[in-house]
Tab-separated table of C-alpha atoms in Angstrom:
chain	number	residue	atom	x	y	z
A	292	MET	CA	26.678	72.960	-45.294
A	293	ALA	CA	24.828	74.059	-42.096
A	294	ALA	CA	22.205	71.585	-42.855
A	295	ASP	CA	24.824	68.791	-43.221
A	296	THR	CA	26.315	69.667	-39.968
A	297	THR	CA	22.900	69.782	-38.072
A	298	ASN	CA	22.080	66.114	-39.689
A	299	ARG	CA	25.448	64.846	-38.389
A	300	ASN	CA	24.880	66.344	-35.002
A	301	SER	CA	21.336	64.624	-34.944
A	302	SER	CA	22.685	61.359	-35.858
A	303	LEU	CA	25.373	61.476	-33.270
A	304	ILE	CA	22.870	62.479	-30.520
A	305	ILE	CA	20.521	59.736	-31.693
A	306	ALA	CA	23.469	57.211	-31.680
A	307	ALA	CA	24.634	58.340	-28.368
A	308	VAL	CA	20.949	57.964	-26.893
A	309	VAL	CA	20.675	54.511	-28.309
A	310	LEU	CA	24.145	53.563	-26.940
A	311	ALA	CA	23.153	54.719	-23.341
A	312	ILE	CA	19.868	52.892	-23.603
A	313	GLY	CA	21.858	49.737	-24.613
A	314	VAL	CA	24.369	50.347	-21.710
A	315	ILE	CA	21.525	50.757	-19.191
A	316	LEU	CA	19.575	47.608	-20.592
A	317	GLY	CA	22.516	45.668	-20.672
A	318	GLY	CA	23.548	46.574	-17.131
A	319	TYR	CA	20.000	45.912	-15.807
A	320	LEU	CA	19.854	42.434	-17.522
A	321	LEU	CA	23.310	41.738	-16.276
A	322	GLY	CA	22.250	42.787	-12.837
A	323	ASP	CA	19.030	40.944	-12.830
A	324	GLY	CA	20.876	37.805	-14.288
A	325	LEU	CA	23.435	37.958	-11.548
A	326	LYS	CA	20.466	38.387	-9.099
A	327	ARG	CA	18.760	35.428	-10.485
A	328	ALA	CA	21.826	33.367	-10.574
A	329	LYS	CA	22.388	34.277	-6.802
A	330	LEU	CA	18.933	33.512	-5.956
A	331	ALA	CA	19.156	29.961	-7.737
A	332	ASP	CA	22.101	29.100	-5.525
A	333	ARG	CA	20.297	30.074	-2.322
A	334	ALA	CA	17.641	27.489	-1.718
A	335	VAL	CA	16.494	24.950	1.084
A	336	MET	CA	14.845	21.599	0.552
A	337	MET	CA	12.349	20.461	3.140
A	338	ARG	CA	10.080	17.468	3.744
A	339	GLY	CA	6.317	17.948	4.441
A	340	LEU	CA	3.956	15.303	6.247
A	341	ALA	CA	0.513	15.085	6.000
A	342	GLU	CA	-1.593	12.474	7.877
A	343	ARG	CA	-5.350	11.654	7.892
A	344	ASP	CA	-7.317	9.190	9.942
A	345	VAL	CA	-9.766	7.329	7.831
A	346	THR	CA	-12.222	4.466	8.205
A	347	ALA	CA	-12.148	1.596	5.762
A	348	ASP	CA	-15.353	1.535	3.540
A	349	LEU	CA	-15.080	-1.987	2.255
A	350	ALA	CA	-14.808	-5.295	3.969
A	351	THR	CA	-13.867	-8.635	2.318
A	352	TRP	CA	-14.015	-11.803	4.342
A	353	THR	CA	-13.141	-15.019	2.987
A	354	ILE	CA	-14.572	-18.175	4.901
A	355	ARG	CA	-12.945	-21.480	4.034
A	356	THR	CA	-14.412	-24.794	5.062
A	357	LEU	CA	-13.188	-28.285	5.053
A	358	SER	CA	-15.578	-31.601	4.775
A	359	THR	CA	-14.003	-35.012	5.045
A	360	GLY	CA	-15.240	-38.649	4.987
A	361	SER	CA	-15.331	-41.957	2.923
A	362	ASN	CA	-18.581	-41.468	1.327
A	363	PHE	CA	-18.843	-38.937	-1.519
A	364	ASP	CA	-22.640	-38.270	-1.029
A	365	ALA	CA	-21.924	-37.947	2.803
A	366	VAL	CA	-19.269	-35.404	2.399
A	367	GLN	CA	-21.328	-33.403	-0.194
A	368	ALA	CA	-24.106	-33.166	2.257
A	369	ASP	CA	-21.907	-32.079	5.000
A	370	ALA	CA	-20.271	-29.394	2.645
A	371	ALA	CA	-23.915	-28.169	1.801
A	372	GLN	CA	-24.888	-28.154	5.362
A	373	ASP	CA	-21.718	-25.940	6.047
A	374	ALA	CA	-22.838	-23.385	3.167
A	375	GLY	CA	-26.482	-23.231	4.869
A	376	VAL	CA	-24.955	-22.769	8.429
A	377	ILE	CA	-22.737	-19.976	7.121
A	378	ARG	CA	-25.579	-18.308	5.398
A	379	ALA	CA	-27.739	-18.373	8.195
A	380	TYR	CA	-25.039	-17.008	10.605
A	381	LEU	CA	-24.568	-13.944	8.406
A	382	GLY	CA	-28.040	-13.417	7.993
A	383	GLU	CA	-28.316	-12.996	11.680
A	384	HIS	CA	-25.800	-10.104	11.278
A	385	GLY	CA	-27.870	-8.264	8.652
A	386	PHE	CA	-26.446	-9.699	5.520
A	387	GLY	CA	-28.671	-11.321	2.459
A	388	ALA	CA	-27.962	-14.050	0.135
A	389	ALA	CA	-26.391	-11.705	-2.459
A	390	ASP	CA	-23.786	-10.455	-0.030
A	391	LEU	CA	-22.046	-13.903	0.162
A	392	GLN	CA	-20.736	-15.317	-2.922
A	393	PRO	CA	-18.954	-18.847	-3.630
A	394	ALA	CA	-15.362	-18.246	-4.329
A	395	GLY	CA	-14.247	-21.683	-5.025
A	396	ILE	CA	-14.710	-25.595	-4.287
A	397	SER	CA	-12.211	-28.341	-4.755
A	398	VAL	CA	-12.544	-32.046	-4.238
A	399	ASN	CA	-9.748	-34.549	-3.370
A	400	GLN	CA	-10.076	-38.273	-3.384
A	401	TRP	CA	-7.634	-41.049	-2.772
A	402	ASN	CA	-7.604	-44.535	-1.482
A	403	ASN	CA	-5.984	-45.241	1.962
A	404	ASN	CA	-5.330	-49.003	2.641
A	405	GLY	CA	-8.543	-49.909	0.664
A	406	VAL	CA	-10.464	-47.287	2.190
A	407	ASP	CA	-11.774	-44.061	-0.023
A	408	GLN	CA	-10.730	-40.818	1.561
A	409	ILE	CA	-12.498	-37.691	0.268
A	410	GLN	CA	-11.947	-34.096	1.002
A	411	VAL	CA	-14.209	-31.098	-0.118
A	412	ARG	CA	-12.971	-27.666	0.415
A	413	GLN	CA	-15.124	-24.608	-0.082
A	414	GLN	CA	-14.453	-20.963	-0.095
A	415	PHE	CA	-17.158	-18.112	0.500
A	416	ARG	CA	-16.500	-14.443	0.257
A	417	LEU	CA	-18.391	-11.729	1.933
A	418	ARG	CA	-17.875	-8.354	0.241
A	419	THR	CA	-19.661	-5.317	1.912
A	420	THR	CA	-19.690	-1.815	2.750
A	421	LYS	CA	-21.253	-2.578	6.144
A	422	ILE	CA	-18.122	-2.409	7.941
A	423	ALA	CA	-19.430	-2.551	11.558
A	424	GLU	CA	-21.575	-5.451	10.817
A	425	ALA	CA	-18.870	-7.402	8.955
A	426	LYS	CA	-16.458	-6.668	12.096
A	427	ALA	CA	-19.121	-8.030	14.407
A	428	ALA	CA	-19.780	-11.152	12.565
A	429	HIS	CA	-15.830	-11.919	12.192
A	430	ALA	CA	-15.362	-11.348	15.784
A	431	GLY	CA	-18.122	-13.885	16.512
A	432	GLN	CA	-16.859	-16.670	14.146
A	433	ALA	CA	-16.542	-19.206	17.064
A	434	ALA	CA	-20.146	-19.672	16.583
A	435	LEU	CA	-19.653	-21.477	13.232
A	436	LEU	CA	-17.346	-23.929	14.917
A	437	ALA	CA	-20.039	-24.433	17.697
A	438	ARG	CA	-22.579	-25.021	15.005
A	439	GLY	CA	-20.511	-27.906	13.397
A	440	VAL	CA	-18.472	-25.919	10.579
A	441	ALA	CA	-15.101	-27.105	10.317
A	442	LEU	CA	-13.115	-24.192	9.327
A	443	GLU	CA	-10.047	-24.674	6.988
A	444	ASP	CA	-6.596	-24.358	8.784
A	445	GLY	CA	-6.109	-20.570	9.529
A	446	GLY	CA	-9.814	-20.037	9.776
A	447	PRO	CA	-11.671	-16.993	8.200
A	448	SER	CA	-9.739	-13.999	7.352
A	449	ILE	CA	-11.278	-10.607	6.784
A	450	ALA	CA	-9.498	-7.503	5.058
A	451	TYR	CA	-10.656	-3.997	5.266
A	452	SER	CA	-9.956	-1.538	2.441
A	453	PHE	CA	-10.338	2.214	2.141
A	454	THR	CA	-10.975	2.947	-1.575
A	455	LYS	CA	-11.491	6.703	-1.526
A	456	LEU	CA	-7.810	7.732	-1.637
A	457	ASN	CA	-8.135	9.862	-4.878
A	458	ALA	CA	-10.763	11.937	-3.024
A	459	VAL	CA	-8.349	12.849	-0.214
A	460	LYS	CA	-5.074	13.136	-2.298
A	461	PRO	CA	-5.317	17.007	-3.429
A	462	ALA	CA	-5.935	18.244	0.117
A	463	MET	CA	-3.342	16.006	1.579
A	464	ILE	CA	-0.823	17.027	-1.024
A	465	ALA	CA	-1.529	20.688	-0.140
A	466	GLU	CA	-1.228	19.912	3.557
A	467	ALA	CA	2.128	18.403	2.980
A	468	THR	CA	3.398	21.308	0.881
A	469	LYS	CA	2.043	23.711	3.542
A	470	ASP	CA	4.098	21.750	6.254
A	471	ALA	CA	7.233	21.900	4.196
A	472	ARG	CA	6.860	25.644	3.830
A	473	LYS	CA	6.538	25.975	7.483
A	474	GLY	CA	9.807	24.167	8.053
A	475	ALA	CA	11.519	26.378	5.284
A	476	GLU	CA	10.172	29.566	6.994
A	477	GLN	CA	11.865	28.527	10.251
A	478	PHE	CA	14.929	27.786	8.631
A	479	ALA	CA	14.845	31.089	6.730
A	480	LYS	CA	14.278	32.977	9.855
A	481	ASP	CA	17.166	31.254	11.601
A	482	SER	CA	19.246	32.430	8.814
A	483	GLY	CA	18.038	36.006	8.218
A	484	ALA	CA	16.207	35.225	4.838
A	485	SER	CA	12.817	34.798	3.743
A	486	VAL	CA	11.153	32.129	1.795
A	487	GLY	CA	10.448	32.687	-2.016
A	488	GLY	CA	8.720	30.432	-4.512
A	489	ILE	CA	8.885	26.600	-5.155
A	490	ARG	CA	12.028	25.543	-7.106
A	491	SER	CA	11.203	21.908	-7.327
A	492	ALA	CA	8.985	19.496	-5.688
A	493	SER	CA	8.294	15.845	-5.604
A	494	GLN	CA	5.329	13.865	-4.263
A	495	GLY	CA	6.041	10.835	-2.188
A	496	TYR	CA	3.799	7.853	-2.339
A	497	PHE	CA	0.784	7.438	-0.341
A	498	SER	CA	0.801	4.752	2.258
A	499	ILE	CA	-2.110	3.316	4.228
A	500	GLN	CA	-1.589	1.515	7.679
A	501	SER	CA	-3.646	0.371	10.716
A	502	ARG	CA	-4.031	2.748	13.364
A	503	ASP	CA	-4.367	-0.137	15.892
A	504	GLY	CA	-1.284	-0.503	18.165
A	505	ASP	CA	1.587	1.858	18.860
A	506	THR	CA	3.443	1.478	15.600
A	507	GLY	CA	0.309	0.571	13.367
A	508	GLY	CA	0.309	-2.546	11.112
A	509	PRO	CA	-0.971	-3.795	7.795
A	510	ALA	CA	-4.072	-1.581	6.649
A	511	GLU	CA	-6.231	-4.575	6.001
A	512	SER	CA	-6.076	-5.769	9.536
A	513	SER	CA	-8.361	-2.980	10.884
A	514	PRO	CA	-11.053	-0.671	9.545
A	515	GLU	CA	-9.487	2.181	11.500
A	516	GLN	CA	-6.750	3.325	9.173
A	517	LYS	CA	-4.381	6.112	8.555
A	518	VAL	CA	-3.263	7.614	5.433
A	519	ARG	CA	0.161	9.360	5.252
A	520	VAL	CA	2.175	11.025	2.466
A	521	VAL	CA	5.523	12.875	2.520
A	522	THR	CA	6.472	15.523	-0.061
A	523	THR	CA	10.089	17.034	-0.902
A	524	VAL	CA	9.944	20.577	-1.711
A	525	GLU	CA	12.785	22.999	-2.630
A	526	PHE	CA	12.279	26.642	-1.914
A	527	TYR	CA	14.103	29.581	-3.068
A	528	LEU	CA	15.596	31.944	-0.387
A	529	ASN	CA	15.468	35.608	-0.581
A	530	ASP	CA	17.502	38.260	1.155
């Protein structure tokens, strides 16, 4: 009889302990859940900016010429002469024969009041990593006109490209995120809170523009360029 009473008392004690632990654990989980729910409601979204000055590492210059006349052989010879003058001019700026490639040729022929008319259009493309030399050659393009090369309407055009964007992306994203956190910290300070972890983040697109002029322009217009990215980051706010 005494043994049964002892067993019942032990069972009651164990049940009470388990119940107490359950109540404590439930209260903790409920409190932690409420805390997390409260934390989730307190967040601030900020944009972070990162900019970096870069120099283009690739120049592409397309030169277009036009030869006209009424005799095909003469027009063809003129076109060949233009090609030779262009190669010689670029040679003076440090470019070899392999740097300049033919990029297309077209021939138009028609009869105008019994007189044959012939036009030969040519394109040559200089593609190089020697940016300073290409810029100097492009700036002196009037020398081609002085040497008898008839440039097509619009004249030669050159485009500068920065091809190493992937190399600077990680560091710039980190800079933009740091800039966003700085703004969040100022906001939190003003509101008597502190900044916690990141709730969500989205990376804006990378843009490249020219550094020339007050507002910049198309990136390809200048070798001096600026890379820019804006990230949007939402931070938790702590009490």
